[in-house]
Amino acid sequence: MSTLRLLSSAARRAPSALAQQRRGYAEVADKISLSLVLPHQAIFTSTDVVQVNLAAATGDMGILANHVPSIEALRPGLIEVVESGNASKKWFASGGFATVHPGNKLTINVVEAAPLESFSSEAIRANLQEALKVAAGNGSEEDKMEARIEADVYEALQHALGSK
Amino acid sequence: MSSATWRNFFTYNKYAQITARAVRQSLKESERVVAEKRGTTALKYQQWENGVGGPQVLLNSEEGKK
């Protein structure tokens, strides 16, 4: 859908030679305005980026310019931002919501997030073992569910760090 | 997600706090100290009667749960 729009707008803007040009990610003209914010920090504030990859609760998705307006709950996972060219930055977020607004704006609100370099594999391994122990133990159903949620986060973290 | 049934026990807010706490606890030592402070919540309450305030009581439910 957005490719169609890009071709027609390019044709309007420039001579017909440009309309034949194949769209590659390196020459993308349309960017989406991203605001990635935490309660205590704004990582991006209305910054134009090429692509944002999200771990939505309903599945992994990539957001490009002119995406249809949508609201997606995020599961604990990676947020990858491609600002330009091939370089991308990754953060691990604990969860939140991603909203694509009409007018080519993407707002991501997460509770806690950090770049992958900020995490410690040993701490994650130890935490995961602890959580699995509680989840399989004799505590209350609530405690066990809490441990299971934490275990899921640690496993997602390990997966994210492993496939850096 | 094996914890897909958390809705039976927790509100979304509580779920978000749990995952945030898990992320904070997995940070490197240097960053963890700063992050942990973000997770603590404290409540102080004071009972008022006939225009007179009672003693202020510090209730730290977050610590109690952990």
PDB file of N, CA, C and O in Angstrom, chain A residues 40 74 76 92-97 111-112 114 117-120 123-124 127 141-142 145-146 148-150 152-154 157, chain B residues 1-6 9-10 12 14-29 31-32 35 38 65:
ATOM      1  N   HIS A  40      10.643   7.658  32.581  1.00  0.00           N
ATOM      2  CA  HIS A  40      11.711   8.483  33.101  1.00  0.00           C
ATOM      3  C   HIS A  40      12.633   9.020  32.014  1.00  0.00           C
ATOM      4  O   HIS A  40      13.562   9.764  32.294  1.00  0.00           O
ATOM      5  N   LEU A  74       2.568  -4.547  23.449  1.00  0.00           N
ATOM      6  CA  LEU A  74       3.870  -5.162  23.238  1.00  0.00           C
ATOM      7  C   LEU A  74       4.122  -6.210  24.297  1.00  0.00           C
ATOM      8  O   LEU A  74       3.753  -6.039  25.456  1.00  0.00           O
ATOM      9  N   PRO A  76       7.166  -8.481  26.372  1.00  0.00           N
ATOM     10  CA  PRO A  76       8.571  -8.197  26.701  1.00  0.00           C
ATOM     11  C   PRO A  76       9.447  -8.683  25.556  1.00  0.00           C
ATOM     12  O   PRO A  76       9.472  -9.870  25.246  1.00  0.00           O
ATOM     13  N   PHE A  92      15.784  -3.633  24.622  1.00  0.00           N
ATOM     14  CA  PHE A  92      14.863  -4.628  25.137  1.00  0.00           C
ATOM     15  C   PHE A  92      13.872  -3.902  26.022  1.00  0.00           C
ATOM     16  O   PHE A  92      14.270  -3.187  26.941  1.00  0.00           O
ATOM     17  N   ALA A  93      12.575  -4.076  25.735  1.00  0.00           N
ATOM     18  CA  ALA A  93      11.553  -3.373  26.494  1.00  0.00           C
ATOM     19  C   ALA A  93      10.739  -4.365  27.307  1.00  0.00           C
ATOM     20  O   ALA A  93      10.502  -5.496  26.870  1.00  0.00           O
ATOM     21  N   SER A  94      10.276  -3.915  28.477  1.00  0.00           N
ATOM     22  CA  SER A  94       9.539  -4.825  29.343  1.00  0.00           C
ATOM     23  C   SER A  94       8.091  -4.972  28.912  1.00  0.00           C
ATOM     24  O   SER A  94       7.392  -5.851  29.391  1.00  0.00           O
ATOM     25  N   GLY A  95       7.633  -4.087  28.034  1.00  0.00           N
ATOM     26  CA  GLY A  95       6.239  -4.182  27.616  1.00  0.00           C
ATOM     27  C   GLY A  95       5.621  -2.800  27.600  1.00  0.00           C
ATOM     28  O   GLY A  95       6.144  -1.873  28.198  1.00  0.00           O
ATOM     29  N   GLY A  96       4.530  -2.660  26.896  1.00  0.00           N
ATOM     30  CA  GLY A  96       3.887  -1.354  26.790  1.00  0.00           C
ATOM     31  C   GLY A  96       2.968  -1.369  25.588  1.00  0.00           C
ATOM     32  O   GLY A  96       2.391  -2.407  25.261  1.00  0.00           O
ATOM     33  N   PHE A  97       2.856  -0.222  24.941  1.00  0.00           N
ATOM     34  CA  PHE A  97       1.964  -0.124  23.795  1.00  0.00           C
ATOM     35  C   PHE A  97       2.610   0.649  22.662  1.00  0.00           C
ATOM     36  O   PHE A  97       3.346   1.606  22.892  1.00  0.00           O
ATOM     37  N   VAL A 111       7.343   0.699  29.773  1.00  0.00           N
ATOM     38  CA  VAL A 111       7.596   0.978  31.174  1.00  0.00           C
ATOM     39  C   VAL A 111       9.094   1.018  31.456  1.00  0.00           C
ATOM     40  O   VAL A 111       9.607   1.900  32.125  1.00  0.00           O
ATOM     41  N   GLU A 112       9.817   0.036  30.926  1.00  0.00           N
ATOM     42  CA  GLU A 112      11.242  -0.081  31.206  1.00  0.00           C
ATOM     43  C   GLU A 112      11.923  -0.616  29.957  1.00  0.00           C
ATOM     44  O   GLU A 112      11.428  -1.551  29.338  1.00  0.00           O
ATOM     45  N   ALA A 114      16.090  -0.868  27.910  1.00  0.00           N
ATOM     46  CA  ALA A 114      17.509  -0.535  27.930  1.00  0.00           C
ATOM     47  C   ALA A 114      18.160  -1.139  26.697  1.00  0.00           C
ATOM     48  O   ALA A 114      17.683  -2.156  26.179  1.00  0.00           O
ATOM     49  N   GLU A 117      23.384  -3.760  25.389  1.00  0.00           N
ATOM     50  CA  GLU A 117      24.685  -3.779  26.061  1.00  0.00           C
ATOM     51  C   GLU A 117      24.553  -3.598  27.568  1.00  0.00           C
ATOM     52  O   GLU A 117      25.486  -3.865  28.312  1.00  0.00           O
ATOM     53  N   SER A 118      23.389  -3.088  28.008  1.00  0.00           N
ATOM     54  CA  SER A 118      23.246  -2.808  29.436  1.00  0.00           C
ATOM     55  C   SER A 118      22.892  -4.032  30.258  1.00  0.00           C
ATOM     56  O   SER A 118      22.791  -3.929  31.477  1.00  0.00           O
ATOM     57  N   PHE A 119      22.668  -5.164  29.584  1.00  0.00           N
ATOM     58  CA  PHE A 119      22.223  -6.340  30.320  1.00  0.00           C
ATOM     59  C   PHE A 119      23.373  -7.277  30.635  1.00  0.00           C
ATOM     60  O   PHE A 119      24.365  -7.330  29.924  1.00  0.00           O
ATOM     61  N   SER A 120      23.218  -8.032  31.712  1.00  0.00           N
ATOM     62  CA  SER A 120      24.257  -8.957  32.139  1.00  0.00           C
ATOM     63  C   SER A 120      23.732 -10.382  32.004  1.00  0.00           C
ATOM     64  O   SER A 120      22.730 -10.750  32.618  1.00  0.00           O
ATOM     65  N   ALA A 123      23.452 -12.369  35.277  1.00  0.00           N
ATOM     66  CA  ALA A 123      22.312 -11.975  36.109  1.00  0.00           C
ATOM     67  C   ALA A 123      21.024 -12.593  35.557  1.00  0.00           C
ATOM     68  O   ALA A 123      20.189 -13.092  36.318  1.00  0.00           O
ATOM     69  N   ILE A 124      20.891 -12.594  34.227  1.00  0.00           N
ATOM     70  CA  ILE A 124      19.678 -13.157  33.625  1.00  0.00           C
ATOM     71  C   ILE A 124      19.595 -14.647  33.903  1.00  0.00           C
ATOM     72  O   ILE A 124      18.540 -15.183  34.258  1.00  0.00           O
ATOM     73  N   ASN A 127      18.679 -15.179  37.526  1.00  0.00           N
ATOM     74  CA  ASN A 127      17.278 -14.807  37.756  1.00  0.00           C
ATOM     75  C   ASN A 127      16.336 -15.846  37.170  1.00  0.00           C
ATOM     76  O   ASN A 127      15.302 -16.177  37.766  1.00  0.00           O
ATOM     77  N   GLU A 141      -0.714 -19.802  44.012  1.00  0.00           N
ATOM     78  CA  GLU A 141      -0.865 -19.711  42.561  1.00  0.00           C
ATOM     79  C   GLU A 141      -0.400 -18.351  42.047  1.00  0.00           C
ATOM     80  O   GLU A 141       0.182 -18.244  40.965  1.00  0.00           O
ATOM     81  N   GLU A 142      -0.652 -17.317  42.878  1.00  0.00           N
ATOM     82  CA  GLU A 142      -0.262 -15.966  42.481  1.00  0.00           C
ATOM     83  C   GLU A 142       1.249 -15.841  42.374  1.00  0.00           C
ATOM     84  O   GLU A 142       1.777 -15.310  41.401  1.00  0.00           O
ATOM     85  N   MET A 145       2.504 -17.688  39.366  1.00  0.00           N
ATOM     86  CA  MET A 145       2.220 -16.981  38.112  1.00  0.00           C
ATOM     87  C   MET A 145       3.181 -15.824  37.949  1.00  0.00           C
ATOM     88  O   MET A 145       3.690 -15.557  36.848  1.00  0.00           O
ATOM     89  N   GLU A 146       3.474 -15.141  39.069  1.00  0.00           N
ATOM     90  CA  GLU A 146       4.428 -14.035  39.028  1.00  0.00           C
ATOM     91  C   GLU A 146       5.781 -14.544  38.555  1.00  0.00           C
ATOM     92  O   GLU A 146       6.446 -13.926  37.701  1.00  0.00           O
ATOM     93  N   ARG A 148       6.332 -17.182  36.795  1.00  0.00           N
ATOM     94  CA  ARG A 148       6.255 -17.625  35.397  1.00  0.00           C
ATOM     95  C   ARG A 148       6.364 -16.428  34.456  1.00  0.00           C
ATOM     96  O   ARG A 148       6.999 -16.504  33.403  1.00  0.00           O
ATOM     97  N   ILE A 149       5.746 -15.303  34.837  1.00  0.00           N
ATOM     98  CA  ILE A 149       5.847 -14.087  34.018  1.00  0.00           C
ATOM     99  C   ILE A 149       7.299 -13.646  33.955  1.00  0.00           C
ATOM    100  O   ILE A 149       7.833 -13.322  32.881  1.00  0.00           O
ATOM    101  N   GLU A 150       7.956 -13.639  35.123  1.00  0.00           N
ATOM    102  CA  GLU A 150       9.369 -13.237  35.150  1.00  0.00           C
ATOM    103  C   GLU A 150      10.216 -14.181  34.316  1.00  0.00           C
ATOM    104  O   GLU A 150      11.108 -13.744  33.577  1.00  0.00           O
ATOM    105  N   ASP A 152       9.361 -15.839  31.718  1.00  0.00           N
ATOM    106  CA  ASP A 152       9.155 -15.519  30.301  1.00  0.00           C
ATOM    107  C   ASP A 152      10.003 -14.328  29.891  1.00  0.00           C
ATOM    108  O   ASP A 152      10.584 -14.309  28.797  1.00  0.00           O
ATOM    109  N   VAL A 153      10.075 -13.318  30.757  1.00  0.00           N
ATOM    110  CA  VAL A 153      10.878 -12.131  30.440  1.00  0.00           C
ATOM    111  C   VAL A 153      12.345 -12.521  30.326  1.00  0.00           C
ATOM    112  O   VAL A 153      13.038 -12.106  29.389  1.00  0.00           O
ATOM    113  N   TYR A 154      12.844 -13.333  31.284  1.00  0.00           N
ATOM    114  CA  TYR A 154      14.257 -13.718  31.252  1.00  0.00           C
ATOM    115  C   TYR A 154      14.567 -14.546  30.012  1.00  0.00           C
ATOM    116  O   TYR A 154      15.623 -14.386  29.392  1.00  0.00           O
ATOM    117  N   LEU A 157      14.800 -12.274  27.145  1.00  0.00           N
ATOM    118  CA  LEU A 157      16.061 -11.531  27.232  1.00  0.00           C
ATOM    119  C   LEU A 157      17.217 -12.382  26.714  1.00  0.00           C
ATOM    120  O   LEU A 157      18.055 -11.915  25.941  1.00  0.00           O
TER     121      LEU A 157
ATOM    122  N   MET B   1       3.388 -18.427  25.180  1.00  0.00           N
ATOM    123  CA  MET B   1       3.628 -17.817  26.493  1.00  0.00           C
ATOM    124  C   MET B   1       2.939 -18.636  27.555  1.00  0.00           C
ATOM    125  O   MET B   1       1.719 -18.718  27.611  1.00  0.00           O
ATOM    126  N   SER B   2       3.730 -19.253  28.397  1.00  0.00           N
ATOM    127  CA  SER B   2       3.130 -20.093  29.425  1.00  0.00           C
ATOM    128  C   SER B   2       2.422 -19.246  30.471  1.00  0.00           C
ATOM    129  O   SER B   2       1.662 -19.753  31.275  1.00  0.00           O
ATOM    130  N   SER B   3       2.701 -17.973  30.489  1.00  0.00           N
ATOM    131  CA  SER B   3       2.031 -17.138  31.474  1.00  0.00           C
ATOM    132  C   SER B   3       0.866 -16.398  30.837  1.00  0.00           C
ATOM    133  O   SER B   3       0.486 -15.332  31.262  1.00  0.00           O
ATOM    134  N   ALA B   4       0.268 -16.983  29.809  1.00  0.00           N
ATOM    135  CA  ALA B   4      -0.807 -16.299  29.104  1.00  0.00           C
ATOM    136  C   ALA B   4      -2.045 -16.146  29.963  1.00  0.00           C
ATOM    137  O   ALA B   4      -2.952 -15.391  29.634  1.00  0.00           O
ATOM    138  N   THR B   5      -2.096 -16.885  31.089  1.00  0.00           N
ATOM    139  CA  THR B   5      -3.291 -16.831  31.926  1.00  0.00           C
ATOM    140  C   THR B   5      -3.127 -15.875  33.095  1.00  0.00           C
ATOM    141  O   THR B   5      -3.885 -15.943  34.057  1.00  0.00           O
ATOM    142  N   TRP B   6      -2.146 -14.945  33.018  1.00  0.00           N
ATOM    143  CA  TRP B   6      -1.943 -14.059  34.160  1.00  0.00           C
ATOM    144  C   TRP B   6      -3.159 -13.199  34.437  1.00  0.00           C
ATOM    145  O   TRP B   6      -3.341 -12.685  35.540  1.00  0.00           O
ATOM    146  N   PHE B   9      -5.172 -13.575  37.593  1.00  0.00           N
ATOM    147  CA  PHE B   9      -4.675 -13.165  38.897  1.00  0.00           C
ATOM    148  C   PHE B   9      -4.389 -11.681  38.999  1.00  0.00           C
ATOM    149  O   PHE B   9      -4.545 -11.098  40.063  1.00  0.00           O
ATOM    150  N   PHE B  10      -3.890 -11.077  37.888  1.00  0.00           N
ATOM    151  CA  PHE B  10      -3.390  -9.707  37.975  1.00  0.00           C
ATOM    152  C   PHE B  10      -4.098  -8.773  37.028  1.00  0.00           C
ATOM    153  O   PHE B  10      -4.623  -9.166  35.994  1.00  0.00           O
ATOM    154  N   TYR B  12      -3.558  -5.492  34.392  1.00  0.00           N
ATOM    155  CA  TYR B  12      -2.476  -5.211  33.453  1.00  0.00           C
ATOM    156  C   TYR B  12      -1.385  -4.408  34.134  1.00  0.00           C
ATOM    157  O   TYR B  12      -0.196  -4.604  33.881  1.00  0.00           O
ATOM    158  N   LYS B  14      -0.395  -4.449  37.206  1.00  0.00           N
ATOM    159  CA  LYS B  14       0.463  -5.319  38.015  1.00  0.00           C
ATOM    160  C   LYS B  14       1.396  -6.122  37.117  1.00  0.00           C
ATOM    161  O   LYS B  14       2.583  -6.268  37.405  1.00  0.00           O
ATOM    162  N   TYR B  15       0.860  -6.612  35.995  1.00  0.00           N
ATOM    163  CA  TYR B  15       1.667  -7.383  35.051  1.00  0.00           C
ATOM    164  C   TYR B  15       2.811  -6.533  34.526  1.00  0.00           C
ATOM    165  O   TYR B  15       3.960  -6.984  34.455  1.00  0.00           O
ATOM    166  N   ALA B  16       2.520  -5.272  34.172  1.00  0.00           N
ATOM    167  CA  ALA B  16       3.552  -4.380  33.651  1.00  0.00           C
ATOM    168  C   ALA B  16       4.631  -4.128  34.700  1.00  0.00           C
ATOM    169  O   ALA B  16       5.820  -4.050  34.373  1.00  0.00           O
ATOM    170  N   GLN B  17       4.216  -4.004  35.977  1.00  0.00           N
ATOM    171  CA  GLN B  17       5.196  -3.790  37.046  1.00  0.00           C
ATOM    172  C   GLN B  17       6.109  -5.014  37.206  1.00  0.00           C
ATOM    173  O   GLN B  17       7.307  -4.882  37.457  1.00  0.00           O
ATOM    174  N   ILE B  18       5.506  -6.216  37.050  1.00  0.00           N
ATOM    175  CA  ILE B  18       6.301  -7.434  37.208  1.00  0.00           C
ATOM    176  C   ILE B  18       7.344  -7.537  36.103  1.00  0.00           C
ATOM    177  O   ILE B  18       8.528  -7.803  36.362  1.00  0.00           O
ATOM    178  N   THR B  19       6.936  -7.312  34.849  1.00  0.00           N
ATOM    179  CA  THR B  19       7.900  -7.421  33.753  1.00  0.00           C
ATOM    180  C   THR B  19       8.964  -6.324  33.859  1.00  0.00           C
ATOM    181  O   THR B  19      10.138  -6.570  33.575  1.00  0.00           O
ATOM    182  N   ALA B  20       8.565  -5.122  34.302  1.00  0.00           N
ATOM    183  CA  ALA B  20       9.546  -4.039  34.447  1.00  0.00           C
ATOM    184  C   ALA B  20      10.570  -4.405  35.508  1.00  0.00           C
ATOM    185  O   ALA B  20      11.775  -4.171  35.345  1.00  0.00           O
ATOM    186  N   ARG B  21      10.092  -5.007  36.599  1.00  0.00           N
ATOM    187  CA  ARG B  21      11.001  -5.407  37.668  1.00  0.00           C
ATOM    188  C   ARG B  21      11.972  -6.466  37.165  1.00  0.00           C
ATOM    189  O   ARG B  21      13.163  -6.427  37.464  1.00  0.00           O
ATOM    190  N   ALA B  22      11.469  -7.404  36.348  1.00  0.00           N
ATOM    191  CA  ALA B  22      12.339  -8.458  35.806  1.00  0.00           C
ATOM    192  C   ALA B  22      13.433  -7.846  34.928  1.00  0.00           C
ATOM    193  O   ALA B  22      14.602  -8.232  35.018  1.00  0.00           O
ATOM    194  N   VAL B  23      13.060  -6.858  34.114  1.00  0.00           N
ATOM    195  CA  VAL B  23      14.053  -6.209  33.245  1.00  0.00           C
ATOM    196  C   VAL B  23      15.085  -5.477  34.082  1.00  0.00           C
ATOM    197  O   VAL B  23      16.292  -5.543  33.837  1.00  0.00           O
ATOM    198  N   ARG B  24      14.622  -4.765  35.126  1.00  0.00           N
ATOM    199  CA  ARG B  24      15.556  -4.010  35.968  1.00  0.00           C
ATOM    200  C   ARG B  24      16.548  -4.916  36.654  1.00  0.00           C
ATOM    201  O   ARG B  24      17.721  -4.591  36.800  1.00  0.00           O
ATOM    202  N   GLN B  25      16.065  -6.095  37.083  1.00  0.00           N
ATOM    203  CA  GLN B  25      16.949  -7.001  37.816  1.00  0.00           C
ATOM    204  C   GLN B  25      17.977  -7.663  36.913  1.00  0.00           C
ATOM    205  O   GLN B  25      18.891  -8.328  37.395  1.00  0.00           O
ATOM    206  N   SER B  26      17.817  -7.517  35.598  1.00  0.00           N
ATOM    207  CA  SER B  26      18.738  -8.164  34.671  1.00  0.00           C
ATOM    208  C   SER B  26      19.787  -7.215  34.121  1.00  0.00           C
ATOM    209  O   SER B  26      20.578  -7.595  33.264  1.00  0.00           O
ATOM    210  N   LEU B  27      19.774  -5.988  34.596  1.00  0.00           N
ATOM    211  CA  LEU B  27      20.742  -5.028  34.088  1.00  0.00           C
ATOM    212  C   LEU B  27      22.117  -5.264  34.695  1.00  0.00           C
ATOM    213  O   LEU B  27      22.259  -5.942  35.715  1.00  0.00           O
ATOM    214  N   LYS B  28      23.122  -4.654  34.086  1.00  0.00           N
ATOM    215  CA  LYS B  28      24.470  -4.758  34.642  1.00  0.00           C
ATOM    216  C   LYS B  28      24.509  -3.999  35.961  1.00  0.00           C
ATOM    217  O   LYS B  28      23.772  -3.041  36.182  1.00  0.00           O
ATOM    218  N   GLU B  29      25.415  -4.418  36.802  1.00  0.00           N
ATOM    219  CA  GLU B  29      25.490  -3.896  38.161  1.00  0.00           C
ATOM    220  C   GLU B  29      25.456  -2.371  38.211  1.00  0.00           C
ATOM    221  O   GLU B  29      24.749  -1.776  39.017  1.00  0.00           O
ATOM    222  N   GLU B  31      24.214  -0.128  36.218  1.00  0.00           N
ATOM    223  CA  GLU B  31      22.943   0.524  35.880  1.00  0.00           C
ATOM    224  C   GLU B  31      21.817   0.061  36.773  1.00  0.00           C
ATOM    225  O   GLU B  31      20.776   0.709  36.877  1.00  0.00           O
ATOM    226  N   ARG B  32      22.021  -1.102  37.419  1.00  0.00           N
ATOM    227  CA  ARG B  32      20.917  -1.687  38.171  1.00  0.00           C
ATOM    228  C   ARG B  32      20.556  -0.821  39.376  1.00  0.00           C
ATOM    229  O   ARG B  32      19.392  -0.662  39.705  1.00  0.00           O
ATOM    230  N   ALA B  35      18.355   1.925  38.410  1.00  0.00           N
ATOM    231  CA  ALA B  35      17.065   1.429  37.931  1.00  0.00           C
ATOM    232  C   ALA B  35      16.192   0.954  39.083  1.00  0.00           C
ATOM    233  O   ALA B  35      14.977   1.162  39.067  1.00  0.00           O
ATOM    234  N   ARG B  38      13.856   3.298  40.642  1.00  0.00           N
ATOM    235  CA  ARG B  38      12.630   3.625  39.902  1.00  0.00           C
ATOM    236  C   ARG B  38      11.502   2.683  40.290  1.00  0.00           C
ATOM    237  O   ARG B  38      10.336   3.001  40.142  1.00  0.00           O
ATOM    238  N   LYS B  65       5.767  -7.127  49.674  1.00  0.00           N
ATOM    239  CA  LYS B  65       5.452  -8.197  48.704  1.00  0.00           C
ATOM    240  C   LYS B  65       6.707  -8.942  48.300  1.00  0.00           C
ATOM    241  O   LYS B  65       6.700 -10.141  48.118  1.00  0.00           O
TER     242      LYS B  65
END
